[in-house]
Short mmCIF file of C-alpha atoms in Angstrom, two decimals:
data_model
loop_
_atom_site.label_atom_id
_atom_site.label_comp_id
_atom_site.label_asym_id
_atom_site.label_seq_id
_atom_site.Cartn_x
_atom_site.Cartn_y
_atom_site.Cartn_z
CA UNK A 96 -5.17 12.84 9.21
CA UNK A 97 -5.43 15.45 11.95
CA UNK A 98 -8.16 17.92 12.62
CA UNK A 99 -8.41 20.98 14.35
CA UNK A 100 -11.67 22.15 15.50
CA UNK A 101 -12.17 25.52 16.66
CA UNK A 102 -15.19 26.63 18.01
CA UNK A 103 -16.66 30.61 18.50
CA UNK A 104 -16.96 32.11 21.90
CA UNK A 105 -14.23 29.80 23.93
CA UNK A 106 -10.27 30.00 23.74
CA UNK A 107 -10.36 26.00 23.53
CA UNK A 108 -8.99 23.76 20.92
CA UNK A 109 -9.46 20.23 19.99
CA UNK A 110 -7.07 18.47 18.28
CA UNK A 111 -7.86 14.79 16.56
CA UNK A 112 -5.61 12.21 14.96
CA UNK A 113 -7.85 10.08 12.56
CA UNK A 114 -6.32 7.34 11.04
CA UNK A 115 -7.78 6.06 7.66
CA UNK A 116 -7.93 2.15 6.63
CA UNK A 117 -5.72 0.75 3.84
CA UNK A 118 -6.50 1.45 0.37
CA UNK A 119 -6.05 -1.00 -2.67
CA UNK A 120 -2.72 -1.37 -3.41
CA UNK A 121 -1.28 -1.25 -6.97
CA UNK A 122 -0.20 -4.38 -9.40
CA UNK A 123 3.31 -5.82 -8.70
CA UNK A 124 5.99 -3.94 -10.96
CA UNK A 125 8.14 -5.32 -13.64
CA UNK A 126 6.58 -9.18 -13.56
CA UNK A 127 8.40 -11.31 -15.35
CA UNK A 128 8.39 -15.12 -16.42
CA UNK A 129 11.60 -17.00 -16.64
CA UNK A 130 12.10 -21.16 -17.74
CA UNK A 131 14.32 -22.68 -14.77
CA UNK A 132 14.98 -26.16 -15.11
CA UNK A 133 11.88 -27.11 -16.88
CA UNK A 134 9.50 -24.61 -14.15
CA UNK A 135 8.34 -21.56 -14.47
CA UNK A 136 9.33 -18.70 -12.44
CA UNK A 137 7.46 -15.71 -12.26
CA UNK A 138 9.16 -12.76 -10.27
CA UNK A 139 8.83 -9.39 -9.27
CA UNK A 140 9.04 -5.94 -7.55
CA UNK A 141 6.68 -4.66 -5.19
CA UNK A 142 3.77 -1.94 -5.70
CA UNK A 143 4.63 1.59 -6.79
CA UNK A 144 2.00 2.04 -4.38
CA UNK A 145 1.53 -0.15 -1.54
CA UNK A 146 -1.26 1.73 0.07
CA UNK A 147 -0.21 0.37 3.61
CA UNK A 148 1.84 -2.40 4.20
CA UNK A 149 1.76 -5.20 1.96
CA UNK A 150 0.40 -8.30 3.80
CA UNK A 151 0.84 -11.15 1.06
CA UNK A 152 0.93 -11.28 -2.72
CA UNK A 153 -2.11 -13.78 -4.65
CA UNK A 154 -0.85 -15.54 -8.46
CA UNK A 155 -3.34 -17.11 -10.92
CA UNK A 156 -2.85 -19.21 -13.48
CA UNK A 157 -5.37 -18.67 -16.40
CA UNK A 158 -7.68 -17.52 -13.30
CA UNK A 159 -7.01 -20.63 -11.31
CA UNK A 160 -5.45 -19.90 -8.77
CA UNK A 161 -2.24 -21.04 -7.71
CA UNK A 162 -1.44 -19.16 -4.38
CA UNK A 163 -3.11 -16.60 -2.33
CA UNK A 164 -0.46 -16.96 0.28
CA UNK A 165 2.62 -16.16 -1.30
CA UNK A 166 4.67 -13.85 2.33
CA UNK A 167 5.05 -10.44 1.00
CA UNK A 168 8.68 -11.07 1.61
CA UNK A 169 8.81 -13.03 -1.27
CA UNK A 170 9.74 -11.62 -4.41
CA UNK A 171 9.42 -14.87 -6.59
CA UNK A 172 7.47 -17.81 -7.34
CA UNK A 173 8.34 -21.10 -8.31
CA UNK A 174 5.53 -23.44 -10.29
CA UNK A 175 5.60 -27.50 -9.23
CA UNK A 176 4.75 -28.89 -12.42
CA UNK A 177 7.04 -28.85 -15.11
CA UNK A 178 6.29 -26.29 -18.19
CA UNK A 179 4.55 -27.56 -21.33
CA UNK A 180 6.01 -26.60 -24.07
CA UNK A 181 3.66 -25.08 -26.97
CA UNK A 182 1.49 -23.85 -24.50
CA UNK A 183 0.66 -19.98 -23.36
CA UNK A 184 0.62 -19.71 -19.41
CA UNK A 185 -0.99 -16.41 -18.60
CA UNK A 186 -0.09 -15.24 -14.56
CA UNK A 187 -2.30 -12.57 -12.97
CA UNK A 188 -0.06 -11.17 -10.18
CA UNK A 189 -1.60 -9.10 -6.98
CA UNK A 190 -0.57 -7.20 -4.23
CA UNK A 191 -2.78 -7.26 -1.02
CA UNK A 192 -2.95 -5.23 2.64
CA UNK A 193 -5.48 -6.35 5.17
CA UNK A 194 -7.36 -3.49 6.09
CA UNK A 195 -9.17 -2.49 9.88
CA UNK A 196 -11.85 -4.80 9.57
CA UNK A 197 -9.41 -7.50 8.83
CA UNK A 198 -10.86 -8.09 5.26
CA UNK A 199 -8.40 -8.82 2.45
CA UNK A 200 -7.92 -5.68 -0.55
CA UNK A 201 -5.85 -6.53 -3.40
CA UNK A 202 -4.53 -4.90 -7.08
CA UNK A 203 -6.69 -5.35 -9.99
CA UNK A 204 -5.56 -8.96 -11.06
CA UNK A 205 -5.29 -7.55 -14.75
CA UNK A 206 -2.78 -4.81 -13.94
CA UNK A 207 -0.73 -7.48 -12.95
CA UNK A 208 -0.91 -9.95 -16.17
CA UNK A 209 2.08 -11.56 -17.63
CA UNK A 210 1.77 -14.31 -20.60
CA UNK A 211 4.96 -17.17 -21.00
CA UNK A 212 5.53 -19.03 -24.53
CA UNK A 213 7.84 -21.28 -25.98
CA UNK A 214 7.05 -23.31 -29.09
CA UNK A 215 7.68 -26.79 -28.90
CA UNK A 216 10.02 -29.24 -30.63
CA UNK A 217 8.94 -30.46 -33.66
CA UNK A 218 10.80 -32.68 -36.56
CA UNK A 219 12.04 -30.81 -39.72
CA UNK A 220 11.37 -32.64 -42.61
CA UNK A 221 14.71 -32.49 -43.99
CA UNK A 222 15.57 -34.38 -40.58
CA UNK A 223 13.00 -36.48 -41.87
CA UNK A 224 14.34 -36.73 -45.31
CA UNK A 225 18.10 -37.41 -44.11
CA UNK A 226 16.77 -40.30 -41.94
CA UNK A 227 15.31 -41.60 -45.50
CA UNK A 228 17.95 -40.99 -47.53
CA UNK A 229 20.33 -43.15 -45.14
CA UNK A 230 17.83 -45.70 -45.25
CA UNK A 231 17.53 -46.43 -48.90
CA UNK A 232 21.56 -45.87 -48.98
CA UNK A 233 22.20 -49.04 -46.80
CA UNK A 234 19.49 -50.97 -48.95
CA UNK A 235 21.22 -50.26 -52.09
CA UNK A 236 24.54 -51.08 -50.62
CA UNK A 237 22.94 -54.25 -50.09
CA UNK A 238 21.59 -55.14 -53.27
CA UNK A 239 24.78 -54.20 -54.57
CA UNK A 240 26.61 -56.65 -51.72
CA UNK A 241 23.85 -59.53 -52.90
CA UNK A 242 24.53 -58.98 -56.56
CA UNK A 243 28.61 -59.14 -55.93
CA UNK A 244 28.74 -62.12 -54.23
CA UNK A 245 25.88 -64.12 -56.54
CA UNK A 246 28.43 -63.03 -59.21
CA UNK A 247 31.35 -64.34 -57.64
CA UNK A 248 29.94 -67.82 -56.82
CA UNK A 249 28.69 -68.42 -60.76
CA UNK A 250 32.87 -66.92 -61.44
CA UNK A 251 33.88 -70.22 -59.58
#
């Protein structure tokens, strides 16, 4: 900001540039979750507003978190465990500047929320019932096997 003061009774001016501190900036934008070779990758844009530059980006995991160090160069994340399938992984993406008296601000962890599900394999029971079906095919093919030859040793 810049001020002007004038004051009554002198032809003097003061001018003063004021600079403010960093505000909060706002969530990530358009945070998505993708499945790449059995991880999780959770990427994004930056904040609509930044509010000053932004100094890093922090990701939780079902509020542990996973990284508050993530270079705001970075516009993706890659998870080191492999995904578990049938379960709900819910990310809390933030944005955060570093403001004058060095002290971290970040987005509202909720504005930046994004939930990943995929169900996981499970046996169909006519897979189930096929598998059977085979199974009592070969032991009546059998019987019938035992029964043929038993027959053709009381022929001779």
């Amino acid at each position: 900001y810049s001020f002007t003061l004038t004051c009554t009774g002198t032809d003097d001016n003061a001018a003063r540039l004021i600079r403010t501190d960093y505000g909060r900036p706002s969530a990530p934008q358009n945070i998505t979750v993708t499945l790449v070779s059995e991880r999780l990758r959770i990427s994004w844009l930056p904040p609509a507003v930044p509010n000053g530059p932004i100094h890093n980006y922090k990701l939780t995991r079902d509020r542990e978190t996973i990284s508050d160090k993530i270079p705001n160069s970075e516009s993706s994340y890659d998870m080191t465990k492999d995904y578990v399938y049938g379960e709900t992984d819910t990310f809390f993406l933030s944005a955060c500047n570093i403001n004058g008296k060095h002290d971290t601000v970040c987005s509202s962890p909720n504005d930046g929320e994004v939930s990943f599900f995929l169900p996981a394999a499970t046996t169909t029971s006519s897979q189930q019932t096929t598998t059977l079906g085979n199974a009592s095919n070969i032991l009546s093919s059998s019987r019938l096997l035992a029964i043929l030859m038993f027959c053709f040793f009381l022929v001779k």
